[in-house]
XYZ file of C-alpha atoms in Angstrom:
391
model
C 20.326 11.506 12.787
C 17.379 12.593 10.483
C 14.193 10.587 10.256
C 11.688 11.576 8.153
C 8.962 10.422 10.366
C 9.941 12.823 12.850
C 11.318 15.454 11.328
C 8.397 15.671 8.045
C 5.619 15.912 10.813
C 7.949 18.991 12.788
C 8.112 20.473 8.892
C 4.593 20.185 8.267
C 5.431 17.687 5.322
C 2.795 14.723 6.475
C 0.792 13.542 9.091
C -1.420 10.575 9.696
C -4.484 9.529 11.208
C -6.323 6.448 12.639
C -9.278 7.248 10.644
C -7.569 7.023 7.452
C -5.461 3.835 8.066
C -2.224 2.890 8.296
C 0.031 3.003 5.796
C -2.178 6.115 4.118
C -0.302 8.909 5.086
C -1.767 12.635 3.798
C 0.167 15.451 2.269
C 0.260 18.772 4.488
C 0.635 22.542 2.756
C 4.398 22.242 2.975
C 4.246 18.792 2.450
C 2.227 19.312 -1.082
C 4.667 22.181 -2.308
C 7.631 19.842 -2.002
C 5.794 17.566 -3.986
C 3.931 19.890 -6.480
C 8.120 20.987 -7.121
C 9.399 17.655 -8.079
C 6.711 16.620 -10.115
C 6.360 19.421 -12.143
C 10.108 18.942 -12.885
C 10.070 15.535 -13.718
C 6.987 16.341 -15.627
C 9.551 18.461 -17.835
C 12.581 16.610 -17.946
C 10.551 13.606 -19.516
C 8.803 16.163 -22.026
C 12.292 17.444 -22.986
C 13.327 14.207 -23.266
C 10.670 12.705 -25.721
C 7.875 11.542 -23.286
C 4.131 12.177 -24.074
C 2.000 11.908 -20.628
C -1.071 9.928 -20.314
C -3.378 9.640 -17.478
C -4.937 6.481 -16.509
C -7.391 4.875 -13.916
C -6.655 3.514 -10.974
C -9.111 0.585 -10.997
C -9.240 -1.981 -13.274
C -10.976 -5.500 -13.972
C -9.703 -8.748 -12.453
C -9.148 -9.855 -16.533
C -6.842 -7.230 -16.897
C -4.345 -8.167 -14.264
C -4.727 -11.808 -15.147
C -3.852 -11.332 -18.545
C -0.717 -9.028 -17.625
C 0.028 -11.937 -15.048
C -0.260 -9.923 -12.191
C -2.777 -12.217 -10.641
C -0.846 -15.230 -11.093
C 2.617 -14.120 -10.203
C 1.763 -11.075 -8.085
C -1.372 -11.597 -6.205
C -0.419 -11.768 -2.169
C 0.572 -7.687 -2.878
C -2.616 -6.961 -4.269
C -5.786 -5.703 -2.757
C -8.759 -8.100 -3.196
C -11.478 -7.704 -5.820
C -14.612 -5.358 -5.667
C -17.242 -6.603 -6.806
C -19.846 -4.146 -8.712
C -22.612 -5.354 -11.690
C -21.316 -8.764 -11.460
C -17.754 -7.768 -12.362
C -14.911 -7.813 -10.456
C -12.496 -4.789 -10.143
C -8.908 -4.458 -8.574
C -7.155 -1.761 -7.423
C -4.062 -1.666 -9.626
C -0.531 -2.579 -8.426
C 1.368 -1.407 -11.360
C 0.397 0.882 -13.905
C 2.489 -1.094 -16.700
C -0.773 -3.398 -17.818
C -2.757 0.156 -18.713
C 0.329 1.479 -20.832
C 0.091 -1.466 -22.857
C -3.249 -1.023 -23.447
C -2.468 2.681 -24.361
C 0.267 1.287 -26.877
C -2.423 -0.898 -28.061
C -5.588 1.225 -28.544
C -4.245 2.834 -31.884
C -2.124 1.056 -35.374
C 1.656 1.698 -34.512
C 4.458 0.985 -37.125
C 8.011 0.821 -36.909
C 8.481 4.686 -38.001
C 6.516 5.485 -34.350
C 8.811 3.704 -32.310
C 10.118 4.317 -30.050
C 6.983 5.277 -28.102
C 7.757 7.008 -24.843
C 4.539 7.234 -22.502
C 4.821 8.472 -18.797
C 2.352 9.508 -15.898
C 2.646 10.129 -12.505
C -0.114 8.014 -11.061
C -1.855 5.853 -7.934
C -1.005 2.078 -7.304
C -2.077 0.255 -4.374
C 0.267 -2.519 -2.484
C -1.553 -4.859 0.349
C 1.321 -4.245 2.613
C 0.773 -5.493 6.197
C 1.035 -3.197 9.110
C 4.128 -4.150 9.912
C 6.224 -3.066 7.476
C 4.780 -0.036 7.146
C 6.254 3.270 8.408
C 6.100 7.019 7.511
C 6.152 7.516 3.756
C 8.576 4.854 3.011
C 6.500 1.814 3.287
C 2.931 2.994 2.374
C -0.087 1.132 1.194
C -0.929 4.239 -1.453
C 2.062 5.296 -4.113
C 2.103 7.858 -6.588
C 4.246 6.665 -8.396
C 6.654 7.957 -11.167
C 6.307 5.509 -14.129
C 6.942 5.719 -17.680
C 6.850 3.053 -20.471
C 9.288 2.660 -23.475
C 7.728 0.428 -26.349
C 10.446 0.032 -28.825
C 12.141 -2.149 -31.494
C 14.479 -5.192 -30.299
C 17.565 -3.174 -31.604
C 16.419 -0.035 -29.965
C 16.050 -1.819 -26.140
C 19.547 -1.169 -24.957
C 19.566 2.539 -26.132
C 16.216 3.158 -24.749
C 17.934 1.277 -21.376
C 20.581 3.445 -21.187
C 19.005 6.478 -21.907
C 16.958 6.036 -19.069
C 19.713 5.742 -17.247
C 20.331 9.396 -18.331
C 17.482 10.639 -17.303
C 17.631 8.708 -13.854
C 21.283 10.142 -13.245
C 20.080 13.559 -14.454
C 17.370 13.770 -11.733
C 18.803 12.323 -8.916
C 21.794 15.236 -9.493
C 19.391 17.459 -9.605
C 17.681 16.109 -6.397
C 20.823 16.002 -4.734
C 20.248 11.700 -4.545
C 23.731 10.141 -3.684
C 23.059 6.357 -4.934
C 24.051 3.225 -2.793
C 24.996 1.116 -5.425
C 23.757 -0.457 -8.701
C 21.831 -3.563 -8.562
C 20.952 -6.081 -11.259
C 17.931 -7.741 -9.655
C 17.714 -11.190 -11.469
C 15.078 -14.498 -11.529
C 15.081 -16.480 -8.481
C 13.206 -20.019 -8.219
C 9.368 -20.860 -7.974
C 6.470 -19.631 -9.316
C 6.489 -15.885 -8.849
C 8.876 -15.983 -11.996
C 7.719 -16.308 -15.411
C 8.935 -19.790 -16.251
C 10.599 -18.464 -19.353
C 14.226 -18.943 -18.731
C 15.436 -18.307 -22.567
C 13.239 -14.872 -22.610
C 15.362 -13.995 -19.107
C 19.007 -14.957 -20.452
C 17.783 -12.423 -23.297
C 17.386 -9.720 -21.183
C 19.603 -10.412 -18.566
C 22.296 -10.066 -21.084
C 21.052 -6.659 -22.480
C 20.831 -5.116 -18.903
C 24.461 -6.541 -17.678
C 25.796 -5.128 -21.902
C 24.161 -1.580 -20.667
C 25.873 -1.486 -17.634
C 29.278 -2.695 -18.359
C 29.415 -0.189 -21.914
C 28.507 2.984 -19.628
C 31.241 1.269 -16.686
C 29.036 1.011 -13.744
C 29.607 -1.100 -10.837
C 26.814 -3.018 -10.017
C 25.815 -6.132 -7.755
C 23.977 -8.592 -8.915
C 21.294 -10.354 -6.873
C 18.648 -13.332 -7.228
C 15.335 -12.942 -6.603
C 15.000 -9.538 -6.727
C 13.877 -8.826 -10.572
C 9.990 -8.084 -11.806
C 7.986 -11.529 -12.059
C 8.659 -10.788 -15.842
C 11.911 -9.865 -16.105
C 15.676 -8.700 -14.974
C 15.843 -5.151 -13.020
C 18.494 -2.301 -13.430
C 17.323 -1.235 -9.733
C 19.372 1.971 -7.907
C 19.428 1.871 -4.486
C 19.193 4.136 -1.507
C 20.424 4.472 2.245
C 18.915 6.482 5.285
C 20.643 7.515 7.997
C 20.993 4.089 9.517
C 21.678 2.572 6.348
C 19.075 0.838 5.918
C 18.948 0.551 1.836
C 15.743 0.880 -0.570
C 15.289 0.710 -3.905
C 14.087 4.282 -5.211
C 14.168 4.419 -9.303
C 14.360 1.575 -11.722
C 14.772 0.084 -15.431
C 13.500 -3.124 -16.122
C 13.034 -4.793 -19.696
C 9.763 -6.784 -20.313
C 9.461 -9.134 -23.661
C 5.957 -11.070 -21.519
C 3.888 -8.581 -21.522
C 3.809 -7.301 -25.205
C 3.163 -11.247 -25.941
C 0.625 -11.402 -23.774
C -1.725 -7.687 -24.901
C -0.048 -9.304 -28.543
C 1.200 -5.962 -29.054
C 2.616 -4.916 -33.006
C 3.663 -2.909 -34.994
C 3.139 -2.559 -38.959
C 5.006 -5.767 -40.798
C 4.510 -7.926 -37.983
C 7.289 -7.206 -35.543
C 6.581 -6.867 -31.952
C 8.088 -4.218 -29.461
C 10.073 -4.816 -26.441
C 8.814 -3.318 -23.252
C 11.148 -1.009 -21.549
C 9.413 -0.047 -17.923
C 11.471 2.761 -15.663
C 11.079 5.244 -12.908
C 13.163 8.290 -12.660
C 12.566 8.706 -9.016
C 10.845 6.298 -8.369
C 7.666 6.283 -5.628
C 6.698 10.153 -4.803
C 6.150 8.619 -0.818
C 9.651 7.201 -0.864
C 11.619 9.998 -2.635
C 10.567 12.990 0.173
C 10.894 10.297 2.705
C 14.929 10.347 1.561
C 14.855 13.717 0.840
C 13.776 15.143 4.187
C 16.825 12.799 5.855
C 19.203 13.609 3.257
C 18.645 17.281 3.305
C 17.156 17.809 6.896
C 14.507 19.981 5.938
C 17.157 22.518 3.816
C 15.795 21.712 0.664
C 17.101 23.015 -2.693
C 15.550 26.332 -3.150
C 13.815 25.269 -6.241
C 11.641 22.439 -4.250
C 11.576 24.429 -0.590
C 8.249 24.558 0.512
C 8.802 28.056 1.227
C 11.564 29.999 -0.708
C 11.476 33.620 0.715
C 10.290 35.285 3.670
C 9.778 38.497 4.163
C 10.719 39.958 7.064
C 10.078 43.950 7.640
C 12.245 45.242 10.801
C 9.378 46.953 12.502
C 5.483 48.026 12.330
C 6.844 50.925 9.784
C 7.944 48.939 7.345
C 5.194 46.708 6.961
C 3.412 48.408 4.428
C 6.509 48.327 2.011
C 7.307 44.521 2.921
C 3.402 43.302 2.290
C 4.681 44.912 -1.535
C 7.750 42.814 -1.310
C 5.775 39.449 -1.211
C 3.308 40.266 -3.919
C 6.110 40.868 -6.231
C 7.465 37.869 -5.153
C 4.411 35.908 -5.313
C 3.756 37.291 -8.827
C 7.024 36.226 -9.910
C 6.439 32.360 -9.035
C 8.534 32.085 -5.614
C 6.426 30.361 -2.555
C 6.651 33.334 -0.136
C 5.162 33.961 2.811
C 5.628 37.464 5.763
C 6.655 37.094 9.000
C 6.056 40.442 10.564
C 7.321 42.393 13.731
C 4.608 41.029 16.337
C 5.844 37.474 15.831
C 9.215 38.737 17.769
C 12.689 40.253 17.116
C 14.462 39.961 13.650
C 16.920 37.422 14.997
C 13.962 35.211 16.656
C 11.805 35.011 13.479
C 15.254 34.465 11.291
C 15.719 31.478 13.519
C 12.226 30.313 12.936
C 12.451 30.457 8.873
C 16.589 29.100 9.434
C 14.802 26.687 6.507
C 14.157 29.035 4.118
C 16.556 29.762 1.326
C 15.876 33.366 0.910
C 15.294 36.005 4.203
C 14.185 39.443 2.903
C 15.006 41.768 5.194
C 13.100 44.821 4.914
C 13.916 48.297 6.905
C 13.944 51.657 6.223
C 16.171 52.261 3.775
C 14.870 49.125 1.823
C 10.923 50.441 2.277
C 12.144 53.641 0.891
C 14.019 52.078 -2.478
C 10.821 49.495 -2.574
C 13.481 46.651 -2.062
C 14.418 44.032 -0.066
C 18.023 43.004 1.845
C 18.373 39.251 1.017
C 20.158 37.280 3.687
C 20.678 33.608 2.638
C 19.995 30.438 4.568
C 23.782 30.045 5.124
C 23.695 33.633 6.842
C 26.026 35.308 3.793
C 24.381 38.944 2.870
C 23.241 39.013 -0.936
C 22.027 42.605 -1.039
C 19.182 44.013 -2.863
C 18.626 41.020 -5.206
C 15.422 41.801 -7.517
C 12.721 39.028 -6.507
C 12.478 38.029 -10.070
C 16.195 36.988 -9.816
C 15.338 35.334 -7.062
C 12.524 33.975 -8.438
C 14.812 32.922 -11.931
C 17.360 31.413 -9.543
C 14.639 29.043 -7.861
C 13.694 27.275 -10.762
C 14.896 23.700 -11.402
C 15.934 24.354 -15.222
C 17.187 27.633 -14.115
């Protein structure tokens, strides 16, 4: 059975360290590549699909979070207040508050809706020690968010659509999805006592769901203090289930940062991560794919592997080209053992380029694939076109 926590510090993905803290896990070189992959194609399929990125801080004052009723609803999972110039500041738990603001800072009429806004960025959860584990549970998430603010009549397209985008990715990922939940209100005061705004959007979410035919559970409890959750869950090996990407649909918070738009009307707040937390998403992707990632995320994609001293020369050519073309390559020469020992050592890597005389003579490379089929001289820019996420 694959666990991440052993198996992403044998891959180099993470580590952690006393020093640091628990729960604040850092990214190593193979580690980062993974990552850099993913986000730079989520950062895509959200352009192509209409999003315009914003970058935000990480800190903000006390006021901010009680006025998005994050302090009042949300507090226990927050880090306490810093106080500096006799302010208080808060490490955020949610980027949403700051995307309102963003909505806010400029006039917006109903011709500019909707407004899609993403960014991958920090949030901080005051999770205690025991809970945490690996980069599941962490204390630090980067985490995939993007904000919808739309007409009323445009919330359950702008639902399901990121529902597209959510099933597009996790394809793409090679995510296989637990099930479907609809996480609703449950009793007491982390809910917004609002129970007429959550019928309203309870009933969009389940109308979404049932018009594209998707099974889903539906639980108590489990929604946003604000509102109802679309959330799609995850197993790991032992089936232990998390929630990894999520729609929700917020009409608080635009009442609360009064947002508007020209003649008066107010948007509805559509919140949703494609993949959710970056931690949480490796975490499942190590287990699900043991360390074999897709060739367009693998931390390394080629090696190059000449057969002897002789060919070296030839193979060191071989990498810059592939380099130059975009792939993460790296040479594993004839001192670190036989060809069969350092195949075994790169068994990860989706492309082995074999390199021996014949090959050092043509200026190519013999590509042997991580399933152990023989591909021939493949140009490294094909290999290089093939290891890209939009192809």
């Amino acid at each position: 059975m694959n666990d991440h926590r052993r198996l992403g510090r044998e891959l180099g993905i993470f580590d952690t360290d006393p020093l640091i803290g628990s729960g604040l896990p850092y990214w190593l070189p193979a580690g980062a590549a993974v990552r850099k992959a993913i986000e730079d194609y989520v950062y895509e399929l959200e352009r192509r699909n209409g999003y315009q990125h914003v970058n935000s801080p990480v800190l903000g004052k006390r006021e901010l979070y009680e006025r998005s009723g994050h302090w009042a609803h949300y507090a226990e999972d927050m880090w306490p207040p810093m106080r500096v110039g006799g302010e208080e500041f808060v490490l955020r738990p949610s980027l949403c508050p700051h995307h309102a603001l963003i909505c806010r800072s400029r006039p917006r009429s109903r011709r500019d809706l909707p407004l899609r806004i993403a960014e991958l960025g920090g949030m901080y959860r005051s999770e205690l020690s025991g809970v945490l584990g690996g980069l599941s549970r962490v204390r630090a998430i980067q985490l995939n968010d993007g904000h919808v603010f739309c007409a009323p009549e445009q919330a359950a397209q702008e639902v399901s659509a990121a529902l597209d985008l959510i099933e597009a990715a996790h394809a793409r990922l090679g995510i296989r999805a637990a099930r479907y939940r609809l996480s609703l209100r449950g009793e007491g005061a982390k809910f917004v006592d609002d129970p007429a705004m959550w019928a309203r959007s309870e009933s969009l979410l389940r109308d979404v769901l049932e018009e594209r035919g998707r099974a889903y559970d539906e639980e108590r409890g489990e929604g946003a203090f604000y509102g109802p959750k679309i959330d799609i869950q995850i197993e790991d090996p032992a089936g232990r289930e998390s929630t990894l990407s999520t729609v929700q649909v917020d009409y608080f918070q635009p009442e609360r940062f009064d947002l508007r738009y020209a003649g008066g009307g107010r948007p509805v707040m559509v919140h949703r991560s494609v993949v959710g937390g970056i931690e949480r998403l490796v975490a499942h992707l190590v287990e699900a794919h043991g360390g074999a990632f897709p060739a367009w995320m693998a931390p390394v994609q080629a090696v190059v592997l000449p057969l002897s001293d002789a060919e070296l020369p030839a193979a060191r050519e071989v990498l810059r080209r592939c380099v130059a073309s975009g792939l993460r390559a790296e040479l594993a020469p004839a001192d670190r053992g036989s060809l069969g020992a350092r195949i075994r050592a790169h068994r990860l890597v989706p492309y082995q380029l074999v390199v021996g005389p014949r090959e050092a003579a043509s200026g190519g490379a013999a590509v042997r694939m991580r399933d152990g089929s023989q591909a021939g001289e493949v140009p490294v820019e094909q290999l290089a076109a093939r290891s890209r996420p939009f192809g």
